[in-house]
Coordinates of C-alpha atoms in Angstrom, one line a residue:
X28 CA 49.9 27.1 -69.7
X29 CA 51.9 25.3 -72.4
X30 CA 53.5 21.9 -71.8
X31 CA 56.9 23.5 -71.3
X32 CA 55.6 25.8 -68.6
X33 CA 53.7 23.0 -66.9
X34 CA 56.9 21.0 -66.8
X35 CA 58.8 23.9 -65.3
X36 CA 56.2 24.3 -62.6
X37 CA 56.4 20.6 -61.7
X38 CA 60.2 20.9 -61.6
X39 CA 60.0 23.9 -59.2
X40 CA 57.3 22.2 -57.1
X41 CA 59.8 19.4 -56.3
X42 CA 63.0 21.5 -56.3
X43 CA 61.8 24.9 -55.0
X44 CA 65.3 26.0 -54.1
X45 CA 65.9 26.5 -57.9
X46 CA 63.0 28.9 -58.3
X47 CA 64.8 32.1 -57.2
X48 CA 67.6 31.6 -59.7
X49 CA 65.9 30.0 -62.6
X50 CA 62.3 31.3 -62.8
X51 CA 61.1 33.5 -65.6
X52 CA 59.3 36.7 -65.0
X53 CA 56.0 35.1 -66.0
X54 CA 56.7 32.3 -63.5
X55 CA 57.4 34.8 -60.7
X56 CA 54.2 36.6 -61.4
X57 CA 52.3 33.3 -61.3
X58 CA 54.0 32.4 -58.0
X59 CA 52.9 35.8 -56.5
X60 CA 49.3 35.0 -57.6
X61 CA 49.6 31.6 -56.0
X62 CA 50.7 33.1 -52.7
X63 CA 47.8 35.6 -52.8
X64 CA 45.4 32.8 -53.4
X65 CA 46.4 30.9 -50.3
X66 CA 44.0 33.0 -48.2
X67 CA 43.8 33.3 -44.5
X68 CA 46.1 35.5 -42.4
X69 CA 49.3 35.1 -44.4
X70 CA 52.6 36.8 -44.8
X71 CA 55.4 35.7 -47.2
X72 CA 59.0 36.8 -47.1
X73 CA 61.3 37.5 -50.0
X74 CA 62.0 34.7 -52.5
X75 CA 59.4 32.3 -51.0
X76 CA 57.8 29.5 -53.0
X77 CA 54.5 27.6 -52.5
X78 CA 54.0 24.7 -54.8
X79 CA 50.9 24.6 -56.9
X80 CA 50.2 21.0 -55.9
X81 CA 50.6 21.8 -52.1
X82 CA 47.4 21.9 -50.1
X83 CA 47.9 25.0 -48.0
X84 CA 44.9 26.1 -46.0
X85 CA 46.2 27.9 -42.9
X86 CA 44.5 29.9 -40.2
X87 CA 47.7 31.8 -39.9
X88 CA 50.9 31.5 -42.0
X89 CA 54.2 33.4 -41.7
X90 CA 56.8 32.2 -44.1
X91 CA 60.2 33.7 -43.7
X92 CA 62.6 34.8 -46.5
X93 CA 63.9 32.0 -48.8
X94 CA 61.4 29.5 -47.4
X95 CA 59.6 26.9 -49.4
X96 CA 56.5 24.6 -49.3
X97 CA 57.2 21.8 -51.9
X98 CA 55.0 19.5 -53.9
X99 CA 51.9 17.9 -52.3
X100 CA 52.7 19.2 -48.8
X101 CA 49.7 19.7 -46.5
X102 CA 49.6 22.7 -44.3
X103 CA 46.8 23.8 -41.9
X104 CA 46.5 25.6 -38.6
X105 CA 49.2 28.2 -37.6
X106 CA 52.6 27.9 -39.1
X107 CA 55.4 30.4 -38.4
X108 CA 58.9 29.9 -40.0
X109 CA 62.2 31.7 -39.8
X110 CA 64.4 32.2 -42.9
X111 CA 65.7 29.4 -45.1
X112 CA 63.1 26.8 -44.1
X113 CA 62.0 23.9 -46.4
X114 CA 58.9 21.7 -46.2
X115 CA 59.8 19.0 -48.7
X116 CA 57.4 17.0 -50.8
X117 CA 54.4 15.3 -49.1
X118 CA 55.3 16.9 -45.7
X119 CA 52.3 17.4 -43.4
X120 CA 52.3 20.4 -40.9
X121 CA 49.2 20.9 -38.8
X122 CA 48.2 22.6 -35.7
X123 CA 50.4 25.3 -34.1
X124 CA 54.0 24.9 -35.3
X125 CA 56.9 27.3 -35.0
X126 CA 60.2 26.8 -36.9
X127 CA 63.4 28.7 -36.4
X128 CA 65.9 29.6 -39.1
X129 CA 67.4 27.0 -41.4
X130 CA 65.0 24.2 -40.7
X131 CA 64.9 21.3 -43.2
X132 CA 61.9 18.9 -43.0
X133 CA 62.2 15.7 -45.1
X134 CA 59.7 14.2 -47.4
X135 CA 56.6 12.4 -46.0
X136 CA 57.3 13.8 -42.5
X137 CA 54.4 14.8 -40.2
X138 CA 54.6 17.7 -37.7
X139 CA 51.4 17.4 -35.8
X140 CA 50.9 20.3 -33.4
X141 CA 47.5 19.2 -32.2
X142 CA 45.8 16.1 -30.8
X143 CA 42.4 14.6 -30.0
X144 CA 41.3 13.9 -26.4
X145 CA 40.2 10.3 -25.8
X146 CA 37.9 10.4 -22.9
X147 CA 35.7 7.3 -22.6
X148 CA 32.4 9.3 -22.5
X149 CA 32.2 9.7 -26.3
X150 CA 33.4 8.2 -29.6
X151 CA 36.9 9.3 -30.8
X152 CA 35.5 11.1 -33.8
X153 CA 33.5 13.4 -31.5
X154 CA 36.4 14.2 -29.2
X155 CA 37.5 17.9 -29.0
X156 CA 40.9 18.9 -30.4
X157 CA 43.7 20.2 -28.1
X158 CA 46.9 21.9 -29.1
X159 CA 50.1 22.6 -27.1
X160 CA 52.1 23.4 -30.2
X161 CA 55.5 22.3 -31.5
X162 CA 58.6 24.4 -31.5
X163 CA 61.6 23.7 -33.6
X164 CA 64.8 25.7 -33.1
X165 CA 67.4 27.0 -35.6
X166 CA 69.6 24.8 -37.9
X167 CA 67.5 21.7 -37.5
X168 CA 67.3 18.8 -40.0
X169 CA 64.3 16.5 -39.6
X170 CA 64.6 13.4 -41.9
X171 CA 62.0 11.7 -44.1
X172 CA 59.1 9.8 -42.6
X173 CA 59.5 11.4 -39.2
X174 CA 56.5 12.0 -36.9
X175 CA 56.7 14.8 -34.3
X176 CA 53.8 14.8 -31.9
X177 CA 52.1 17.8 -30.1
X178 CA 53.8 19.5 -27.2
X179 CA 57.4 18.7 -28.3
X180 CA 60.3 21.2 -28.5
X181 CA 63.3 20.3 -30.7
X182 CA 66.3 22.4 -29.7
X183 CA 68.7 24.3 -32.0
X184 CA 71.1 22.3 -34.2
X185 CA 69.3 18.9 -33.8
X186 CA 69.2 16.2 -36.4
X187 CA 66.3 13.7 -36.3
X188 CA 66.9 10.4 -38.2
X189 CA 64.5 9.1 -40.9
X190 CA 61.5 7.3 -39.5
X191 CA 61.8 8.6 -36.0
X192 CA 58.8 9.2 -33.8
X193 CA 59.6 12.2 -31.6
X194 CA 57.4 12.1 -28.4
X195 CA 59.7 14.0 -26.0
X196 CA 61.7 17.2 -26.1
X197 CA 65.2 17.0 -27.6
X198 CA 68.0 19.2 -26.2
X199 CA 70.1 21.4 -28.5
X200 CA 72.7 19.6 -30.6
X201 CA 71.0 16.2 -30.2
X202 CA 71.2 13.5 -32.9
X203 CA 68.1 11.3 -32.3
X204 CA 66.6 8.3 -34.0
X205 CA 64.1 5.5 -33.3
X206 CA 60.6 4.9 -32.1
X207 CA 60.3 6.6 -29.7
X208 CA 63.2 8.9 -30.7
X209 CA 66.2 8.6 -28.4
X210 CA 69.4 10.6 -28.3
X211 CA 72.2 8.8 -30.1
X212 CA 75.0 11.4 -29.7
X213 CA 75.8 15.0 -29.5
X214 CA 76.2 16.6 -32.9
X215 CA 79.3 18.3 -31.7
X216 CA 81.0 14.9 -31.6
X217 CA 80.2 13.7 -28.0
X218 CA 78.7 10.2 -28.2
X219 CA 76.0 9.3 -25.7
X220 CA 77.6 7.9 -22.6
X221 CA 80.7 10.0 -22.5
X222 CA 81.6 13.0 -20.3
X223 CA 79.7 16.1 -21.5
X224 CA 76.6 14.1 -22.2
X225 CA 75.5 13.0 -18.7
X226 CA 78.6 11.0 -18.0
X227 CA 77.5 7.4 -18.6
X228 CA 75.0 5.0 -20.2
X229 CA 71.7 5.5 -18.3
X230 CA 70.2 2.3 -19.6
X231 CA 73.2 0.3 -18.3
X232 CA 72.9 2.0 -14.9
X233 CA 69.1 1.2 -14.7
X234 CA 69.7 -2.4 -15.8
X235 CA 72.3 -2.8 -13.0
X236 CA 70.0 -1.3 -10.4
X237 CA 67.1 -3.7 -11.4
X238 CA 69.4 -6.7 -11.4
X239 CA 70.5 -5.9 -7.9
X240 CA 67.2 -4.6 -6.4
X241 CA 66.3 -7.9 -4.7
X242 CA 69.7 -8.1 -3.0
X243 CA 69.4 -4.5 -1.8
X244 CA 66.0 -5.2 -0.2
X245 CA 67.2 -8.5 1.4
X246 CA 70.2 -6.7 2.8
X247 CA 67.9 -4.3 4.8
X248 CA 65.5 -7.1 6.0
X249 CA 66.2 -8.2 9.6
X250 CA 63.9 -11.2 9.5
X251 CA 60.8 -9.3 10.7
X252 CA 61.0 -5.7 9.7
X253 CA 63.0 -3.4 7.4
X254 CA 66.0 -1.3 8.4
X255 CA 67.6 1.4 6.4
X256 CA 70.9 -0.5 6.4
X257 CA 72.4 -3.4 8.3
X258 CA 72.8 -2.5 12.0
X259 CA 70.2 0.3 12.0
X260 CA 66.9 0.1 13.9
X261 CA 63.7 -0.8 12.1
X262 CA 61.6 2.2 11.0
X263 CA 58.3 2.8 9.2
X264 CA 60.2 4.8 6.6
X265 CA 62.5 1.9 5.8
X266 CA 59.5 -0.3 5.1
X267 CA 58.0 2.4 2.8
X268 CA 61.4 2.9 1.0
X269 CA 61.5 -0.8 0.4
X270 CA 58.0 -0.6 -1.2
X271 CA 59.1 2.3 -3.4
X272 CA 62.3 0.7 -4.6
X273 CA 60.5 -2.6 -5.4
X274 CA 57.8 -0.8 -7.3
X275 CA 60.3 1.3 -9.2
X276 CA 62.8 -1.4 -10.2
X277 CA 60.8 -4.7 -9.9
X278 CA 57.2 -3.6 -10.6
X279 CA 55.9 -5.5 -7.6
X280 CA 55.9 -5.6 -3.8
X281 CA 59.1 -6.3 -1.9
X282 CA 59.5 -10.1 -2.0
X283 CA 59.8 -10.6 1.8
X284 CA 56.0 -10.6 2.1
X285 CA 53.2 -10.8 -0.4
X286 CA 51.3 -7.6 -1.2
X287 CA 48.5 -8.3 1.2
X288 CA 50.9 -8.7 4.2
X289 CA 52.6 -5.4 3.3
X290 CA 49.2 -3.7 3.2
X291 CA 48.1 -5.3 6.5
X292 CA 51.2 -4.2 8.3
X293 CA 51.2 -0.7 7.0
X294 CA 47.5 -0.2 7.6
X295 CA 47.6 -1.5 11.1
X296 CA 50.3 1.1 12.0
X297 CA 47.7 3.9 11.5
X298 CA 46.1 5.2 14.7
X299 CA 42.3 4.9 14.1
X300 CA 41.5 8.0 16.1
X301 CA 44.1 10.6 14.9
X302 CA 44.8 9.0 11.5
X303 CA 48.5 9.4 12.1
X304 CA 51.3 6.7 12.0
X305 CA 53.8 6.9 14.8
X306 CA 57.4 5.6 14.6
X307 CA 58.0 2.1 16.1
X308 CA 58.0 2.4 19.9
X309 CA 57.2 6.1 19.9
X310 CA 54.0 7.8 21.3
X311 CA 51.7 9.7 19.0
X312 CA 52.1 13.5 19.0
X313 CA 50.0 15.5 21.5
X314 CA 46.4 14.6 20.8
X315 CA 45.3 17.9 22.3
X316 CA 47.1 19.8 19.6
X317 CA 45.6 17.6 16.7
X318 CA 49.0 15.8 16.2
X319 CA 50.0 18.2 13.4
X320 CA 52.9 19.8 15.1
X321 CA 56.6 20.1 14.4
X322 CA 58.3 18.1 11.6
X323 CA 58.6 14.7 13.2
X324 CA 58.2 11.1 11.8
X325 CA 54.4 11.1 12.2
X326 CA 54.1 14.0 9.8
X327 CA 56.4 12.5 7.2
X328 CA 54.6 9.1 7.5
X329 CA 51.5 10.8 6.1
X330 CA 53.6 10.9 2.9
X331 CA 55.7 7.8 3.1
X332 CA 53.1 5.3 4.4
X333 CA 50.3 6.8 2.3
X334 CA 52.2 6.5 -0.9
X335 CA 53.5 3.0 0.0
X336 CA 49.9 1.9 0.4
X337 CA 49.0 3.6 -2.8
X338 CA 51.7 1.7 -4.7
X339 CA 50.2 -1.5 -3.3
X340 CA 46.8 -0.5 -4.6
X341 CA 45.5 0.3 -1.1
X342 CA 44.9 3.4 1.0
X343 CA 44.8 4.6 4.6
X344 CA 41.8 2.9 6.4
X345 CA 41.2 6.1 8.4
X346 CA 41.1 9.8 7.7
X347 CA 43.7 12.2 9.2
X348 CA 41.4 13.8 11.8
X349 CA 43.5 17.0 12.4
X350 CA 43.1 17.9 8.7
X351 CA 39.5 16.8 8.3
X352 CA 38.4 18.9 11.3
X353 CA 40.5 22.0 10.7
X354 CA 38.4 25.0 9.7
X355 CA 39.7 27.5 7.1
X356 CA 40.1 30.0 9.9
X357 CA 42.2 27.6 12.0
X358 CA 44.3 26.7 8.9
X359 CA 45.0 30.4 8.2
X360 CA 46.1 31.0 11.7
X361 CA 48.4 28.0 11.6
X362 CA 49.9 29.1 8.3
X363 CA 50.6 32.5 9.7
X364 CA 52.3 31.0 12.7
X365 CA 54.7 28.8 10.8
X366 CA 58.4 29.8 11.1
X367 CA 58.8 31.4 7.7
X368 CA 61.6 33.7 8.8
X369 CA 64.1 31.2 10.3
X370 CA 62.6 27.8 9.4
X371 CA 61.1 27.8 5.9
X372 CA 61.9 24.1 5.5
X373 CA 59.8 23.3 8.6
X374 CA 57.0 25.5 7.3
X375 CA 57.1 23.8 3.9
X376 CA 57.2 20.3 5.4
X377 CA 54.1 21.1 7.5
X378 CA 52.2 22.3 4.4
X379 CA 53.4 19.2 2.6
X380 CA 52.0 16.9 5.3
X381 CA 48.7 18.9 5.7
X382 CA 48.0 18.9 1.9
X383 CA 48.9 15.3 1.5
X384 CA 46.6 14.3 4.4
X385 CA 43.8 16.3 2.7
X386 CA 44.6 14.3 -0.5
X387 CA 44.3 11.0 1.3
X388 CA 41.2 12.1 3.1
X389 CA 39.6 12.8 -0.2
X390 CA 40.7 9.4 -1.5
X391 CA 38.8 7.7 1.4
X392 CA 35.7 9.8 1.0
X393 CA 36.4 12.3 3.8
X394 CA 36.0 15.9 2.6
X395 CA 38.2 18.6 4.1
X396 CA 36.3 21.3 6.1
X397 CA 34.5 23.5 3.6
X398 CA 36.8 26.0 2.1
X399 CA 40.0 24.7 3.6
X400 CA 41.8 23.8 0.4
X401 CA 40.7 27.2 -1.1
X402 CA 42.1 28.8 2.0
X403 CA 45.4 27.0 1.6
X404 CA 46.0 27.9 -2.1
X405 CA 44.7 31.4 -1.6
X406 CA 47.1 32.1 1.2
X407 CA 50.0 30.6 -0.7
X408 CA 49.3 32.4 -3.9
X409 CA 49.0 35.8 -2.2
X410 CA 52.1 35.5 -0.2
X411 CA 54.6 34.2 -2.7
X412 CA 57.5 36.6 -3.1
X413 CA 57.2 37.9 -6.7
X414 CA 61.0 38.4 -6.8
X415 CA 61.9 34.8 -5.9
X416 CA 58.6 32.9 -6.4
X417 CA 59.2 31.5 -3.0
X418 CA 58.1 31.7 0.6
X419 CA 60.4 32.5 3.5
X420 CA 63.6 34.4 3.9
X421 CA 67.3 33.5 3.2
X422 CA 69.9 33.9 5.9
X423 CA 73.6 34.8 6.0
X424 CA 74.4 31.4 7.6
X425 CA 72.6 29.1 5.2
X426 CA 71.9 31.3 2.2
X427 CA 68.8 30.1 0.4
X428 CA 69.0 26.5 1.7
X429 CA 65.9 26.7 4.0
X430 CA 63.9 28.7 1.4
X431 CA 64.6 26.4 -1.6
X432 CA 64.3 23.1 0.4
X433 CA 61.1 24.4 2.0
X434 CA 59.8 25.4 -1.5
X435 CA 60.2 21.8 -2.7
X436 CA 58.3 20.3 0.3
X437 CA 55.6 23.0 0.1
X438 CA 55.0 22.7 -3.7
X439 CA 55.3 18.9 -3.7
X440 CA 52.4 18.5 -1.4
X441 CA 50.2 21.4 -2.6
X442 CA 50.7 22.6 -6.2
X443 CA 52.4 19.6 -7.7
X444 CA 50.3 17.0 -5.9
X445 CA 47.0 18.7 -6.9
X446 CA 48.1 19.6 -10.4
X447 CA 48.0 23.4 -9.8
X448 CA 50.4 25.9 -11.5
X449 CA 53.0 27.5 -9.2
X450 CA 53.3 31.3 -9.1
X451 CA 56.2 33.2 -10.7
X452 CA 57.9 30.1 -12.3
X453 CA 60.6 32.2 -14.1
X454 CA 61.7 33.7 -10.8
X455 CA 61.7 30.3 -9.2
X456 CA 64.1 29.0 -11.9
X457 CA 66.5 32.0 -11.3
X458 CA 66.4 31.5 -7.5
X459 CA 66.9 27.8 -7.6
X460 CA 69.8 28.0 -10.0
X461 CA 71.5 30.7 -7.9
X462 CA 71.2 28.4 -4.8
X463 CA 72.5 25.4 -6.8
X464 CA 75.8 27.3 -7.2
X465 CA 76.3 27.8 -3.5
X466 CA 79.5 25.8 -2.7
X467 CA 78.4 25.5 1.0
X468 CA 75.8 23.0 -0.1
X469 CA 76.9 21.8 -3.5
X470 CA 80.7 21.8 -3.3
X471 CA 82.9 18.7 -3.4
X472 CA 82.0 16.3 -0.6
X473 CA 78.9 18.2 0.3
X474 CA 76.2 16.6 -1.8
X475 CA 73.2 15.0 -0.2
X476 CA 69.9 13.7 -1.7
X477 CA 67.6 16.3 -0.1
X478 CA 69.6 19.2 -1.4
X479 CA 69.8 17.9 -5.0
X480 CA 66.2 16.8 -5.1
X481 CA 65.1 20.1 -3.8
X482 CA 66.7 21.8 -6.8
X483 CA 65.9 19.2 -9.4
X484 CA 62.1 19.0 -8.7
X485 CA 61.5 22.8 -8.8
X486 CA 63.5 23.1 -12.1
X487 CA 61.5 20.2 -13.6
X488 CA 58.1 21.5 -12.3
X489 CA 58.7 25.1 -13.6
X490 CA 60.2 24.0 -16.9
X491 CA 57.0 22.0 -17.6
X492 CA 54.7 24.8 -16.5
X493 CA 56.5 27.3 -18.7
X494 CA 55.9 25.1 -21.7
X495 CA 59.6 24.5 -22.4
X496 CA 59.3 20.8 -21.6
X497 CA 62.3 18.9 -20.6
X498 CA 65.5 18.6 -22.5
X499 CA 64.6 21.5 -24.8
X500 CA 65.1 25.2 -25.1
X501 CA 63.4 27.8 -22.9
X502 CA 63.8 29.6 -19.6
X503 CA 67.6 29.2 -18.8
X504 CA 67.6 25.8 -20.4
X505 CA 71.3 25.8 -21.0
X506 CA 72.0 26.5 -17.4
X507 CA 69.5 23.8 -16.3
X508 CA 71.0 21.3 -18.7
X509 CA 74.6 22.0 -17.5
X510 CA 73.6 21.6 -13.9
X511 CA 71.7 18.4 -14.4
X512 CA 74.7 16.9 -16.3
X513 CA 77.0 17.8 -13.5
X514 CA 74.8 16.2 -10.9
X515 CA 74.4 13.0 -12.9
X516 CA 78.2 12.8 -13.6
X517 CA 78.8 13.2 -9.8
X518 CA 76.1 10.9 -8.5
X519 CA 76.0 7.8 -10.8
X520 CA 79.5 6.6 -9.9
X521 CA 78.5 6.6 -6.2
X522 CA 76.3 3.5 -6.7
X523 CA 77.5 0.6 -4.5
X524 CA 77.0 -2.8 -6.2
X525 CA 74.5 -4.9 -4.2
X526 CA 73.9 -2.0 -1.7
X527 CA 72.5 1.0 -3.6
X528 CA 73.2 4.6 -2.9
X529 CA 74.2 6.4 0.3
X530 CA 72.2 9.4 1.3
X531 CA 75.1 11.9 1.3
X532 CA 78.8 12.2 0.5
X533 CA 79.4 13.4 4.0
X534 CA 78.0 13.0 7.6
X535 CA 74.5 14.4 6.8
X536 CA 71.3 12.6 7.6
X537 CA 71.9 8.8 7.2
X538 CA 75.4 9.7 5.9
X539 CA 77.4 8.1 3.1
X540 CA 76.7 4.4 3.9
X541 CA 74.3 2.8 1.3
X542 CA 70.8 2.3 2.6
X543 CA 67.1 2.2 1.5
X544 CA 66.5 6.0 2.0
X545 CA 69.5 7.0 -0.1
X546 CA 68.7 4.4 -2.8
X547 CA 65.0 5.4 -3.0
X548 CA 65.7 9.1 -3.1
X549 CA 68.6 9.0 -5.6
X550 CA 66.8 6.7 -8.0
X551 CA 64.0 9.4 -8.2
X552 CA 66.6 12.2 -8.4
X553 CA 68.4 10.4 -11.3
X554 CA 65.0 10.2 -13.1
X555 CA 64.4 14.0 -12.7
X556 CA 68.0 14.9 -13.8
X557 CA 67.7 12.6 -16.8
X558 CA 64.3 14.0 -17.7
X559 CA 65.7 17.6 -17.5
X560 CA 68.2 16.3 -20.2
X561 CA 65.4 14.7 -22.2
X562 CA 66.9 11.2 -21.5
X563 CA 64.6 9.7 -18.8
X564 CA 63.2 7.1 -21.3
X565 CA 66.7 5.4 -21.2
X566 CA 66.1 4.5 -17.6
X567 CA 63.0 2.4 -18.2
X568 CA 61.4 3.5 -14.9
X569 CA 59.4 6.5 -13.6
X570 CA 58.7 7.4 -10.0
X571 CA 55.1 6.7 -8.8
X572 CA 55.3 7.3 -5.1
X573 CA 56.3 10.3 -2.9
X574 CA 58.5 11.7 -5.7
X575 CA 56.1 11.1 -8.6
X576 CA 56.2 13.7 -11.3
X577 CA 52.5 13.7 -12.2
X578 CA 49.7 15.0 -9.9
X579 CA 48.6 12.3 -7.4
X580 CA 45.8 9.9 -8.3
X581 CA 42.9 11.8 -6.9
X582 CA 40.5 12.7 -9.7
X583 CA 40.6 16.4 -10.3
X584 CA 36.9 16.3 -10.8
X585 CA 36.6 15.4 -7.2
X586 CA 38.7 18.4 -6.3
X587 CA 36.9 20.9 -8.5
X588 CA 34.5 22.2 -5.8
X589 CA 37.6 23.4 -3.9
X590 CA 40.1 24.3 -6.7
X591 CA 37.9 25.7 -9.5

């Protein structure tokens, strides 16, 4: 090749968009040979260009029409692009990466659709590779020196500022920047913190809640025990809600006692024989019936007291006997007898309590009866309705309320807590969104924490399982995004300075007066809603107790004999 030709190749390598219009016939032939020499499983669209100086060693490459790989780019793994995509000079694209139409990737940017594990049992260089993949939508501009990590989805029409490190999904139309990348505004002209983009500044809200947390806890302290709100009776749940709020906003135990005193009081409340925790002044459930009946306080205390102790780095001192001793056959009979037709919430709450007790029993070294966990998951998996993804039946009076709210309780304690995938997640999303538009439960003046949580958590859980992440594109993502925005816009203004959130906007449960239960639940709900929008990082907190997003702390290796 003569010097003039070499100069032309270098020019096209750095300005590949000029090739289609300016290249000679000889240069086009040379480019065709260059593409054929790439090797691997490759397909090139019309008017594509691959720079001579690019290191392109794919396992699989699909380059759409009018797409380019510029000078010194490094491409490995599996890359699929739409039309009109450009990998600019020194771009690195590795792992499994899918680009939509019209994607521009700036110079020196790394799109890394793979990762190393980092288990402590071997050196890093011997760790196996994993890949969840990266998906980039249509009409996206990713600036220079950006890093996008494995598992991220970037929605249509996004712009990512130079130097950003994208660790979380970005919703469509987001303009993001920073390390880690955070949404700055909506590309359609809606700045962050205005109506149409979750209604307010989430960071300011969280800072306000943190600054007022100590006053909220002191307000519900009667000098000896916690109450939900001034004038209410002391309850075990109020003590547990105080622990959850303090952990979430202050990162420590509630200041009325030191952590050891909290642990001592909560542990002492557990009956050493049954393993249950009764309400103050109330008897234990019927011992002859193993105590696991109904949906009373003792059942919920398996969750609330257990997780309060967990947040304090402690655990129940005794196993829950009714779960430890229940055989698979007895469990299956109990599951069959639960009120699925007219009380799906009660059925789901029972399973939540049973599965959570099994989790705590494992934590304190007490195995469930052989095969019981297998029996639970097997029964649930074979009886989920493939049309709704749920258990139980709707009614003319309440619609899907019992079914959806029961679904949250059931999956919270079983599938979510143990890190197991739920069945039929696409159908669950459809069912939950249909329920979320029922004005009987979500109309003006009808919101309450349970109903919103019982929609937000299933949407979050199924979105993650379907691989669409949060804040990104995927199964009905636009509908999920719009619903989450509406809830945040409605809920955040109901915060009462120095008092927190009320449970409901009407006379449901504890009602509209601010208290510990409403505050604890809505803080977790706000996190889920924000995470559905890809904005939870702005809050600076993440639930770790009853409403934690991750599977519970029990090592999955310990559960393998039952769940493998």
